[in-house]
Amino acid sequence: MHSIPYGGWLLIAFILGALLIPVLSGATRSIASPYSKADLRRRYLAAAIDIALLLPVFATRTQPGVAFVLASVYLTARDGLGRSVGKLLTGLMVIQVESGLPCNLQKSIVRNILFALPGVNFAALIFESVAMSREALGNRLGDRLARTQVVVGKDVREVVKNIQDQLMHSLICLGQDGESGPESTPQQ
């Protein structure tokens, strides 16, 4: 009995994905959302940054299985805090449409699972890119399944500025609390 080589399995998975993704896409409803469509160039740049982060994993002498698991975990969980590294750097974030809250880990896995399946991931890359450009809100199949949307959020500079402002505010409040003793009474 002959076994199918690894490349054959990838081809079969790609074909399965190419057949399955359009069917799933047609079976899911589009999302009604008050948020506007995020710029596609920023989304593609964010995705490129996220993929670039994985290159060192594959460039090192890491075992192929370990590299695949690490890449799969990052690709599926990357939006679990509302944004991946790429989205943070490009000023985008993923929100839950119903609540407006940032995407959580469960929703991130649902929206990104197709990118973690060998063979299917290449078909998903093609079909999801087409869906993002054609859909009015830029939602791909993963967004429709998870009920999420990519929107413009704060970029890394704004996030750092907010953290700095909060730290300064906290320090000022601590300083004021520490001045409540008799020796801190203003002189007249």
Short mmCIF file of N, CA, C and O in Angstrom, two decimals, residues 49-177:
data_model
loop_
_atom_site.label_atom_id
_atom_site.label_comp_id
_atom_site.label_asym_id
_atom_site.label_seq_id
_atom_site.Cartn_x
_atom_site.Cartn_y
_atom_site.Cartn_z
N ILE A 49 3.23 42.18 9.18
CA ILE A 49 4.04 42.30 10.40
C ILE A 49 3.88 41.04 11.25
O ILE A 49 4.86 40.49 11.77
N ASP A 50 2.65 40.59 11.41
CA ASP A 50 2.41 39.38 12.21
C ASP A 50 3.12 38.17 11.61
O ASP A 50 3.69 37.35 12.34
N ILE A 51 3.10 38.05 10.30
CA ILE A 51 3.78 36.93 9.65
C ILE A 51 5.29 37.09 9.78
O ILE A 51 6.01 36.11 10.04
N ALA A 52 5.79 38.31 9.65
CA ALA A 52 7.23 38.56 9.80
C ALA A 52 7.72 38.18 11.19
O ALA A 52 8.86 37.72 11.35
N LEU A 53 6.88 38.33 12.20
CA LEU A 53 7.25 37.94 13.56
C LEU A 53 7.49 36.43 13.67
O LEU A 53 8.22 35.98 14.55
N LEU A 54 6.88 35.67 12.78
CA LEU A 54 7.03 34.22 12.81
C LEU A 54 8.27 33.73 12.08
O LEU A 54 8.71 32.60 12.28
N LEU A 55 8.85 34.56 11.23
CA LEU A 55 10.00 34.13 10.43
C LEU A 55 11.17 33.63 11.27
O LEU A 55 11.77 32.60 10.92
N PRO A 56 11.52 34.29 12.38
CA PRO A 56 12.63 33.75 13.18
C PRO A 56 12.36 32.35 13.72
O PRO A 56 13.29 31.56 13.88
N VAL A 57 11.10 32.02 13.98
CA VAL A 57 10.76 30.68 14.47
C VAL A 57 11.12 29.64 13.42
O VAL A 57 11.68 28.59 13.74
N PHE A 58 10.85 29.95 12.16
CA PHE A 58 11.15 29.00 11.09
C PHE A 58 12.60 29.09 10.63
O PHE A 58 13.13 28.14 10.08
N ALA A 59 13.25 30.22 10.84
CA ALA A 59 14.64 30.41 10.40
C ALA A 59 15.63 29.72 11.33
O ALA A 59 16.72 29.37 10.92
N THR A 60 15.25 29.54 12.59
CA THR A 60 16.13 28.86 13.53
C THR A 60 16.04 27.36 13.29
O THR A 60 15.24 26.88 12.50
N ARG A 61 16.83 26.64 13.99
CA ARG A 61 16.84 25.19 13.81
C ARG A 61 15.79 24.50 14.68
O ARG A 61 15.98 23.38 15.14
N THR A 62 14.68 25.19 14.88
CA THR A 62 13.58 24.63 15.66
C THR A 62 13.00 23.42 14.92
O THR A 62 12.90 23.42 13.70
N GLN A 63 12.60 22.43 15.66
CA GLN A 63 11.95 21.27 15.06
C GLN A 63 10.74 21.74 14.27
O GLN A 63 9.99 22.60 14.74
N PRO A 64 10.50 21.20 13.06
CA PRO A 64 9.36 21.65 12.25
C PRO A 64 8.02 21.57 12.99
O PRO A 64 7.19 22.45 12.87
N GLY A 65 7.82 20.52 13.77
CA GLY A 65 6.57 20.38 14.51
C GLY A 65 6.41 21.47 15.57
O GLY A 65 5.32 22.02 15.75
N VAL A 66 7.50 21.80 16.24
CA VAL A 66 7.47 22.85 17.26
C VAL A 66 7.21 24.20 16.60
O VAL A 66 6.40 24.99 17.09
N ALA A 67 7.88 24.46 15.49
CA ALA A 67 7.68 25.73 14.77
C ALA A 67 6.24 25.85 14.31
O ALA A 67 5.63 26.91 14.44
N PHE A 68 5.67 24.77 13.80
CA PHE A 68 4.28 24.78 13.35
C PHE A 68 3.33 25.08 14.51
O PHE A 68 2.42 25.89 14.39
N VAL A 69 3.56 24.44 15.66
CA VAL A 69 2.70 24.66 16.83
C VAL A 69 2.81 26.11 17.29
O VAL A 69 1.79 26.77 17.56
N LEU A 70 4.03 26.64 17.40
CA LEU A 70 4.22 28.03 17.82
C LEU A 70 3.52 29.00 16.87
O LEU A 70 2.85 29.94 17.30
N ALA A 71 3.70 28.77 15.57
CA ALA A 71 3.07 29.64 14.58
C ALA A 71 1.55 29.54 14.66
O ALA A 71 0.85 30.56 14.60
N SER A 72 1.03 28.34 14.81
CA SER A 72 -0.42 28.14 14.90
C SER A 72 -1.01 28.82 16.13
O SER A 72 -2.07 29.45 16.05
N VAL A 73 -0.31 28.70 17.25
CA VAL A 73 -0.80 29.34 18.48
C VAL A 73 -0.83 30.86 18.29
O VAL A 73 -1.83 31.52 18.61
N TYR A 74 0.26 31.43 17.76
CA TYR A 74 0.28 32.88 17.57
C TYR A 74 -0.81 33.31 16.58
O TYR A 74 -1.54 34.26 16.84
N LEU A 75 -0.92 32.62 15.44
CA LEU A 75 -1.88 33.03 14.42
C LEU A 75 -3.33 32.96 14.91
O LEU A 75 -4.14 33.80 14.54
N THR A 76 -3.64 31.99 15.73
CA THR A 76 -5.03 31.88 16.20
C THR A 76 -5.30 32.78 17.39
O THR A 76 -6.38 33.35 17.51
N ALA A 77 -4.34 32.97 18.27
CA ALA A 77 -4.57 33.73 19.50
C ALA A 77 -4.15 35.20 19.39
O ALA A 77 -4.38 35.97 20.30
N ARG A 78 -3.59 35.60 18.27
CA ARG A 78 -2.97 36.93 18.15
C ARG A 78 -3.90 38.10 18.45
O ARG A 78 -3.45 39.15 18.87
N ASP A 79 -5.18 37.97 18.24
CA ASP A 79 -6.12 39.07 18.49
C ASP A 79 -6.84 38.91 19.83
O ASP A 79 -7.80 39.61 20.12
N GLY A 80 -6.36 38.00 20.68
CA GLY A 80 -7.02 37.68 21.93
C GLY A 80 -7.10 38.82 22.94
O GLY A 80 -7.93 38.79 23.83
N LEU A 81 -6.26 39.82 22.79
CA LEU A 81 -6.33 41.00 23.65
C LEU A 81 -6.86 42.21 22.89
O LEU A 81 -6.67 43.35 23.29
N GLY A 82 -7.50 41.93 21.76
CA GLY A 82 -8.08 43.02 20.96
C GLY A 82 -7.22 43.42 19.79
O GLY A 82 -7.70 44.05 18.86
N ARG A 83 -5.96 43.07 19.82
CA ARG A 83 -5.08 43.42 18.71
C ARG A 83 -3.82 42.58 18.75
O ARG A 83 -3.33 42.24 19.80
N SER A 84 -3.34 42.28 17.57
CA SER A 84 -2.06 41.60 17.43
C SER A 84 -0.96 42.65 17.46
O SER A 84 -1.23 43.85 17.47
N VAL A 85 0.28 42.21 17.42
CA VAL A 85 1.40 43.16 17.35
C VAL A 85 1.27 44.01 16.08
O VAL A 85 1.44 45.22 16.11
N GLY A 86 0.96 43.36 14.96
CA GLY A 86 0.80 44.09 13.70
C GLY A 86 -0.31 45.13 13.77
O GLY A 86 -0.16 46.25 13.28
N LYS A 87 -1.42 44.77 14.38
CA LYS A 87 -2.53 45.72 14.50
C LYS A 87 -2.17 46.87 15.44
O LYS A 87 -2.54 48.02 15.20
N LEU A 88 -1.44 46.58 16.50
CA LEU A 88 -1.00 47.64 17.41
C LEU A 88 -0.12 48.64 16.67
O LEU A 88 -0.31 49.85 16.80
N LEU A 89 0.81 48.14 15.89
CA LEU A 89 1.73 49.02 15.18
C LEU A 89 1.06 49.81 14.06
O LEU A 89 1.55 50.88 13.67
N THR A 90 -0.05 49.31 13.54
CA THR A 90 -0.74 50.01 12.45
C THR A 90 -2.00 50.74 12.92
O THR A 90 -2.73 51.31 12.10
N GLY A 91 -2.27 50.73 14.21
CA GLY A 91 -3.41 51.48 14.74
C GLY A 91 -4.75 50.83 14.49
O GLY A 91 -5.76 51.52 14.36
N LEU A 92 -4.79 49.51 14.43
CA LEU A 92 -6.05 48.79 14.24
C LEU A 92 -6.35 47.95 15.47
O LEU A 92 -5.46 47.66 16.26
N MET A 93 -7.60 47.58 15.62
CA MET A 93 -7.97 46.64 16.66
C MET A 93 -9.18 45.83 16.23
O MET A 93 -9.89 46.21 15.31
N VAL A 94 -9.38 44.70 16.88
CA VAL A 94 -10.52 43.83 16.60
C VAL A 94 -11.50 43.98 17.74
O VAL A 94 -11.13 43.87 18.91
N ILE A 95 -12.75 44.25 17.40
CA ILE A 95 -13.78 44.39 18.42
C ILE A 95 -14.88 43.35 18.23
O ILE A 95 -15.06 42.82 17.14
N GLN A 96 -15.60 43.09 19.29
CA GLN A 96 -16.80 42.26 19.23
C GLN A 96 -17.93 43.19 18.82
O GLN A 96 -18.19 44.19 19.50
N VAL A 97 -18.58 42.91 17.72
CA VAL A 97 -19.56 43.84 17.16
C VAL A 97 -20.73 44.09 18.12
O VAL A 97 -21.16 45.24 18.27
N GLU A 98 -21.23 43.05 18.77
CA GLU A 98 -22.40 43.23 19.64
C GLU A 98 -22.13 44.16 20.81
O GLU A 98 -22.99 44.93 21.21
N SER A 99 -20.93 44.07 21.40
CA SER A 99 -20.66 44.82 22.63
C SER A 99 -19.73 46.00 22.42
O SER A 99 -19.68 46.89 23.26
N GLY A 100 -18.95 45.99 21.33
CA GLY A 100 -17.96 47.04 21.13
C GLY A 100 -16.70 46.82 21.94
O GLY A 100 -15.76 47.61 21.88
N LEU A 101 -16.65 45.73 22.72
CA LEU A 101 -15.47 45.42 23.52
C LEU A 101 -14.38 44.82 22.65
O LEU A 101 -14.66 44.24 21.60
N PRO A 102 -13.12 44.90 23.11
CA PRO A 102 -12.04 44.27 22.34
C PRO A 102 -12.27 42.77 22.21
O PRO A 102 -12.87 42.14 23.08
N CYS A 103 -11.77 42.22 21.14
CA CYS A 103 -11.84 40.78 20.88
C CYS A 103 -11.20 40.03 22.05
O CYS A 103 -10.21 40.48 22.62
N ASN A 104 -11.77 38.89 22.41
CA ASN A 104 -11.18 38.06 23.45
C ASN A 104 -10.54 36.82 22.83
O ASN A 104 -10.59 36.63 21.61
N LEU A 105 -9.92 35.99 23.64
CA LEU A 105 -9.19 34.83 23.13
C LEU A 105 -10.10 33.86 22.37
O LEU A 105 -9.74 33.38 21.30
N GLN A 106 -11.28 33.60 22.90
CA GLN A 106 -12.20 32.68 22.24
C GLN A 106 -12.58 33.18 20.85
O GLN A 106 -12.54 32.44 19.88
N LYS A 107 -12.93 34.46 20.74
CA LYS A 107 -13.31 35.03 19.45
C LYS A 107 -12.10 35.05 18.50
O LYS A 107 -12.25 34.85 17.30
N SER A 108 -10.91 35.30 19.05
CA SER A 108 -9.70 35.31 18.23
C SER A 108 -9.46 33.94 17.59
O SER A 108 -9.13 33.85 16.41
N ILE A 109 -9.64 32.90 18.38
CA ILE A 109 -9.45 31.54 17.86
C ILE A 109 -10.46 31.25 16.76
O ILE A 109 -10.11 30.74 15.69
N VAL A 110 -11.72 31.62 16.97
CA VAL A 110 -12.77 31.38 15.97
C VAL A 110 -12.44 32.14 14.68
O VAL A 110 -12.54 31.59 13.59
N ARG A 111 -12.04 33.41 14.80
CA ARG A 111 -11.81 34.23 13.60
C ARG A 111 -10.55 33.85 12.84
O ARG A 111 -10.41 34.14 11.67
N ASN A 112 -9.60 33.18 13.51
CA ASN A 112 -8.31 32.90 12.88
C ASN A 112 -7.98 31.43 12.68
O ASN A 112 -6.92 31.11 12.16
N ILE A 113 -8.86 30.52 13.07
CA ILE A 113 -8.53 29.09 13.05
C ILE A 113 -8.15 28.57 11.66
O ILE A 113 -7.29 27.70 11.53
N LEU A 114 -8.76 29.11 10.62
CA LEU A 114 -8.45 28.62 9.27
C LEU A 114 -6.99 28.86 8.89
O LEU A 114 -6.43 28.12 8.10
N PHE A 115 -6.36 29.88 9.50
CA PHE A 115 -4.97 30.18 9.18
C PHE A 115 -3.99 29.22 9.85
O PHE A 115 -2.80 29.23 9.56
N ALA A 116 -4.48 28.38 10.76
CA ALA A 116 -3.62 27.44 11.47
C ALA A 116 -3.65 26.04 10.86
O ALA A 116 -2.90 25.18 11.30
N LEU A 117 -4.49 25.82 9.88
CA LEU A 117 -4.63 24.48 9.29
C LEU A 117 -3.78 24.38 8.03
O LEU A 117 -4.03 25.09 7.06
N PRO A 118 -2.77 23.50 8.03
CA PRO A 118 -1.90 23.39 6.86
C PRO A 118 -2.68 23.10 5.58
O PRO A 118 -3.59 22.29 5.58
N GLY A 119 -2.32 23.79 4.53
CA GLY A 119 -3.01 23.64 3.26
C GLY A 119 -4.24 24.52 3.19
O GLY A 119 -4.38 25.35 2.28
N VAL A 120 -5.13 24.36 4.16
CA VAL A 120 -6.33 25.20 4.22
C VAL A 120 -5.93 26.66 4.39
O VAL A 120 -6.56 27.56 3.86
N ASN A 121 -4.81 26.88 5.12
CA ASN A 121 -4.39 28.27 5.39
C ASN A 121 -4.08 29.03 4.10
O ASN A 121 -4.35 30.23 4.01
N PHE A 122 -3.53 28.37 3.11
CA PHE A 122 -3.24 29.05 1.84
C PHE A 122 -4.53 29.40 1.10
O PHE A 122 -4.66 30.48 0.54
N ALA A 123 -5.49 28.48 1.11
CA ALA A 123 -6.79 28.78 0.50
C ALA A 123 -7.48 29.89 1.28
O ALA A 123 -8.06 30.81 0.69
N ALA A 124 -7.38 29.85 2.61
CA ALA A 124 -7.99 30.89 3.45
C ALA A 124 -7.38 32.25 3.15
O ALA A 124 -8.10 33.25 3.07
N LEU A 125 -6.08 32.29 2.97
CA LEU A 125 -5.40 33.55 2.67
C LEU A 125 -5.98 34.20 1.41
O LEU A 125 -6.28 35.39 1.40
N ILE A 126 -6.20 33.40 0.40
CA ILE A 126 -6.74 33.91 -0.86
C ILE A 126 -8.20 34.35 -0.69
O ILE A 126 -8.56 35.49 -0.99
N PHE A 127 -9.04 33.46 -0.18
CA PHE A 127 -10.47 33.75 -0.09
C PHE A 127 -10.77 34.85 0.93
O PHE A 127 -11.65 35.67 0.72
N GLU A 128 -10.04 34.85 2.04
CA GLU A 128 -10.28 35.88 3.05
C GLU A 128 -9.86 37.26 2.54
O GLU A 128 -10.49 38.25 2.85
N SER A 129 -8.79 37.32 1.76
CA SER A 129 -8.36 38.60 1.17
C SER A 129 -9.41 39.14 0.22
O SER A 129 -9.72 40.33 0.23
N VAL A 130 -9.96 38.27 -0.59
CA VAL A 130 -11.02 38.68 -1.52
C VAL A 130 -12.25 39.14 -0.75
O VAL A 130 -12.83 40.18 -1.07
N ALA A 131 -12.63 38.40 0.28
CA ALA A 131 -13.81 38.76 1.08
C ALA A 131 -13.63 40.12 1.74
O ALA A 131 -14.55 40.93 1.75
N MET A 132 -12.43 40.39 2.26
CA MET A 132 -12.18 41.69 2.92
C MET A 132 -12.38 42.85 1.95
O MET A 132 -12.92 43.88 2.31
N SER A 133 -11.92 42.67 0.73
CA SER A 133 -12.03 43.77 -0.23
C SER A 133 -13.44 43.93 -0.78
O SER A 133 -13.86 45.04 -1.09
N ARG A 134 -14.20 42.86 -0.86
CA ARG A 134 -15.55 42.93 -1.43
C ARG A 134 -16.63 43.27 -0.42
O ARG A 134 -17.63 43.89 -0.76
N GLU A 135 -16.46 42.87 0.82
CA GLU A 135 -17.49 43.05 1.84
C GLU A 135 -17.53 44.51 2.28
O GLU A 135 -16.50 45.14 2.45
N ALA A 136 -18.72 45.03 2.46
CA ALA A 136 -18.91 46.46 2.77
C ALA A 136 -18.15 46.91 4.01
O ALA A 136 -17.62 48.02 4.06
N LEU A 137 -18.09 46.06 5.03
CA LEU A 137 -17.40 46.43 6.27
C LEU A 137 -16.00 45.83 6.36
O LEU A 137 -15.33 45.95 7.38
N GLY A 138 -15.57 45.17 5.29
CA GLY A 138 -14.24 44.56 5.29
C GLY A 138 -14.16 43.29 6.10
O GLY A 138 -13.07 42.83 6.44
N ASN A 139 -15.30 42.69 6.41
CA ASN A 139 -15.31 41.47 7.21
C ASN A 139 -15.02 40.26 6.35
O ASN A 139 -15.57 40.10 5.28
N ARG A 140 -14.16 39.41 6.88
CA ARG A 140 -13.89 38.15 6.21
C ARG A 140 -14.70 37.06 6.91
O ARG A 140 -15.42 37.34 7.87
N LEU A 141 -14.61 35.85 6.41
CA LEU A 141 -15.38 34.73 6.98
C LEU A 141 -15.12 34.61 8.48
O LEU A 141 -16.06 34.45 9.27
N GLY A 142 -13.87 34.69 8.90
CA GLY A 142 -13.54 34.59 10.32
C GLY A 142 -14.26 35.63 11.16
O GLY A 142 -14.72 35.35 12.26
N ASP A 143 -14.37 36.85 10.63
CA ASP A 143 -15.09 37.91 11.35
C ASP A 143 -16.58 37.58 11.46
O ASP A 143 -17.20 37.82 12.49
N ARG A 144 -17.14 37.07 10.38
CA ARG A 144 -18.57 36.75 10.41
C ARG A 144 -18.86 35.60 11.38
O ARG A 144 -19.85 35.63 12.10
N LEU A 145 -17.97 34.61 11.41
CA LEU A 145 -18.17 33.48 12.33
C LEU A 145 -18.02 33.92 13.79
O LEU A 145 -18.77 33.48 14.65
N ALA A 146 -17.05 34.78 14.06
CA ALA A 146 -16.79 35.23 15.43
C ALA A 146 -17.59 36.47 15.82
O ALA A 146 -17.58 36.86 16.99
N ARG A 147 -18.27 37.07 14.85
CA ARG A 147 -19.03 38.32 15.07
C ARG A 147 -18.09 39.44 15.55
O ARG A 147 -18.33 40.11 16.54
N THR A 148 -16.98 39.59 14.81
CA THR A 148 -15.99 40.61 15.12
C THR A 148 -15.78 41.52 13.92
O THR A 148 -16.24 41.21 12.82
N GLN A 149 -15.09 42.62 14.13
CA GLN A 149 -14.75 43.53 13.04
C GLN A 149 -13.44 44.23 13.37
O GLN A 149 -13.18 44.58 14.51
N VAL A 150 -12.62 44.42 12.35
CA VAL A 150 -11.39 45.19 12.51
C VAL A 150 -11.74 46.66 12.30
O VAL A 150 -12.37 47.02 11.31
N VAL A 151 -11.35 47.50 13.26
CA VAL A 151 -11.65 48.92 13.21
C VAL A 151 -10.37 49.71 13.50
O VAL A 151 -9.38 49.16 13.98
N VAL A 152 -10.42 50.99 13.23
CA VAL A 152 -9.30 51.86 13.56
C VAL A 152 -9.30 52.07 15.07
O VAL A 152 -10.32 52.38 15.66
N GLY A 153 -8.17 51.84 15.68
CA GLY A 153 -8.00 52.02 17.12
C GLY A 153 -6.83 52.94 17.35
O GLY A 153 -6.44 53.72 16.47
N LYS A 154 -6.24 52.83 18.49
CA LYS A 154 -5.07 53.64 18.80
C LYS A 154 -3.82 52.93 18.32
O LYS A 154 -3.71 51.71 18.45
N ASP A 155 -2.87 53.70 17.78
CA ASP A 155 -1.61 53.09 17.41
C ASP A 155 -0.68 53.08 18.61
O ASP A 155 -1.02 53.58 19.68
N VAL A 156 0.48 52.51 18.45
CA VAL A 156 1.40 52.31 19.57
C VAL A 156 1.78 53.63 20.24
O VAL A 156 1.91 53.70 21.46
N ARG A 157 1.93 54.71 19.47
CA ARG A 157 2.29 56.00 20.08
C ARG A 157 1.19 56.48 21.02
O ARG A 157 1.47 56.98 22.11
N GLU A 158 -0.06 56.34 20.60
CA GLU A 158 -1.18 56.77 21.44
C GLU A 158 -1.30 55.90 22.69
O GLU A 158 -1.60 56.40 23.76
N VAL A 159 -1.05 54.59 22.53
CA VAL A 159 -1.11 53.69 23.68
C VAL A 159 -0.03 54.07 24.69
O VAL A 159 -0.29 54.17 25.89
N VAL A 160 1.20 54.29 24.20
CA VAL A 160 2.29 54.67 25.10
C VAL A 160 1.98 56.01 25.77
O VAL A 160 2.20 56.18 26.98
N LYS A 161 1.46 56.96 25.03
CA LYS A 161 1.11 58.28 25.59
C LYS A 161 0.06 58.12 26.69
O LYS A 161 0.17 58.74 27.76
N ASN A 162 -0.96 57.29 26.45
CA ASN A 162 -1.99 57.06 27.48
C ASN A 162 -1.40 56.43 28.73
O ASN A 162 -1.76 56.81 29.85
N ILE A 163 -0.48 55.48 28.55
CA ILE A 163 0.16 54.84 29.71
C ILE A 163 0.98 55.87 30.48
O ILE A 163 0.92 55.94 31.71
N GLN A 164 1.73 56.70 29.75
CA GLN A 164 2.53 57.74 30.40
C GLN A 164 1.62 58.70 31.17
O GLN A 164 1.92 59.07 32.31
N ASP A 165 0.53 59.12 30.56
CA ASP A 165 -0.40 60.04 31.22
C ASP A 165 -0.98 59.41 32.49
O ASP A 165 -1.10 60.07 33.52
N GLN A 166 -1.34 58.13 32.42
CA GLN A 166 -1.90 57.45 33.58
C GLN A 166 -0.85 57.32 34.69
O GLN A 166 -1.17 57.51 35.87
N LEU A 167 0.39 57.01 34.31
CA LEU A 167 1.46 56.92 35.31
C LEU A 167 1.71 58.27 35.97
O LEU A 167 1.86 58.36 37.19
N MET A 168 1.76 59.34 35.17
CA MET A 168 1.97 60.68 35.72
C MET A 168 0.82 61.05 36.67
O MET A 168 1.05 61.58 37.75
N HIS A 169 -0.40 60.75 36.26
CA HIS A 169 -1.56 61.03 37.10
C HIS A 169 -1.46 60.27 38.42
O HIS A 169 -1.71 60.82 39.49
N SER A 170 -1.06 59.00 38.35
CA SER A 170 -0.91 58.18 39.56
C SER A 170 0.17 58.73 40.46
O SER A 170 0.01 58.78 41.68
N LEU A 171 1.30 59.15 39.88
CA LEU A 171 2.39 59.72 40.67
C LEU A 171 1.96 61.03 41.35
O LEU A 171 2.30 61.28 42.51
N ILE A 172 1.24 61.85 40.62
CA ILE A 172 0.74 63.11 41.19
C ILE A 172 -0.21 62.82 42.35
O ILE A 172 -0.12 63.43 43.40
N CYS A 173 -1.10 61.85 42.14
CA CYS A 173 -2.05 61.49 43.21
C CYS A 173 -1.30 60.93 44.42
O CYS A 173 -1.63 61.26 45.56
N LEU A 174 -0.29 60.10 44.21
CA LEU A 174 0.51 59.57 45.31
C LEU A 174 1.23 60.69 46.04
O LEU A 174 1.31 60.70 47.27
N GLY A 175 1.77 61.64 45.28
CA GLY A 175 2.47 62.78 45.87
C GLY A 175 1.55 63.63 46.71
O GLY A 175 1.91 64.10 47.79
N GLN A 176 0.33 63.81 46.27
CA GLN A 176 -0.65 64.61 47.03
C GLN A 176 -1.08 63.88 48.28
O GLN A 176 -1.25 64.48 49.32
N ASP A 177 -1.23 62.56 48.18
CA ASP A 177 -1.61 61.78 49.36
C ASP A 177 -0.50 61.80 50.40
O ASP A 177 -0.75 61.83 51.59
#
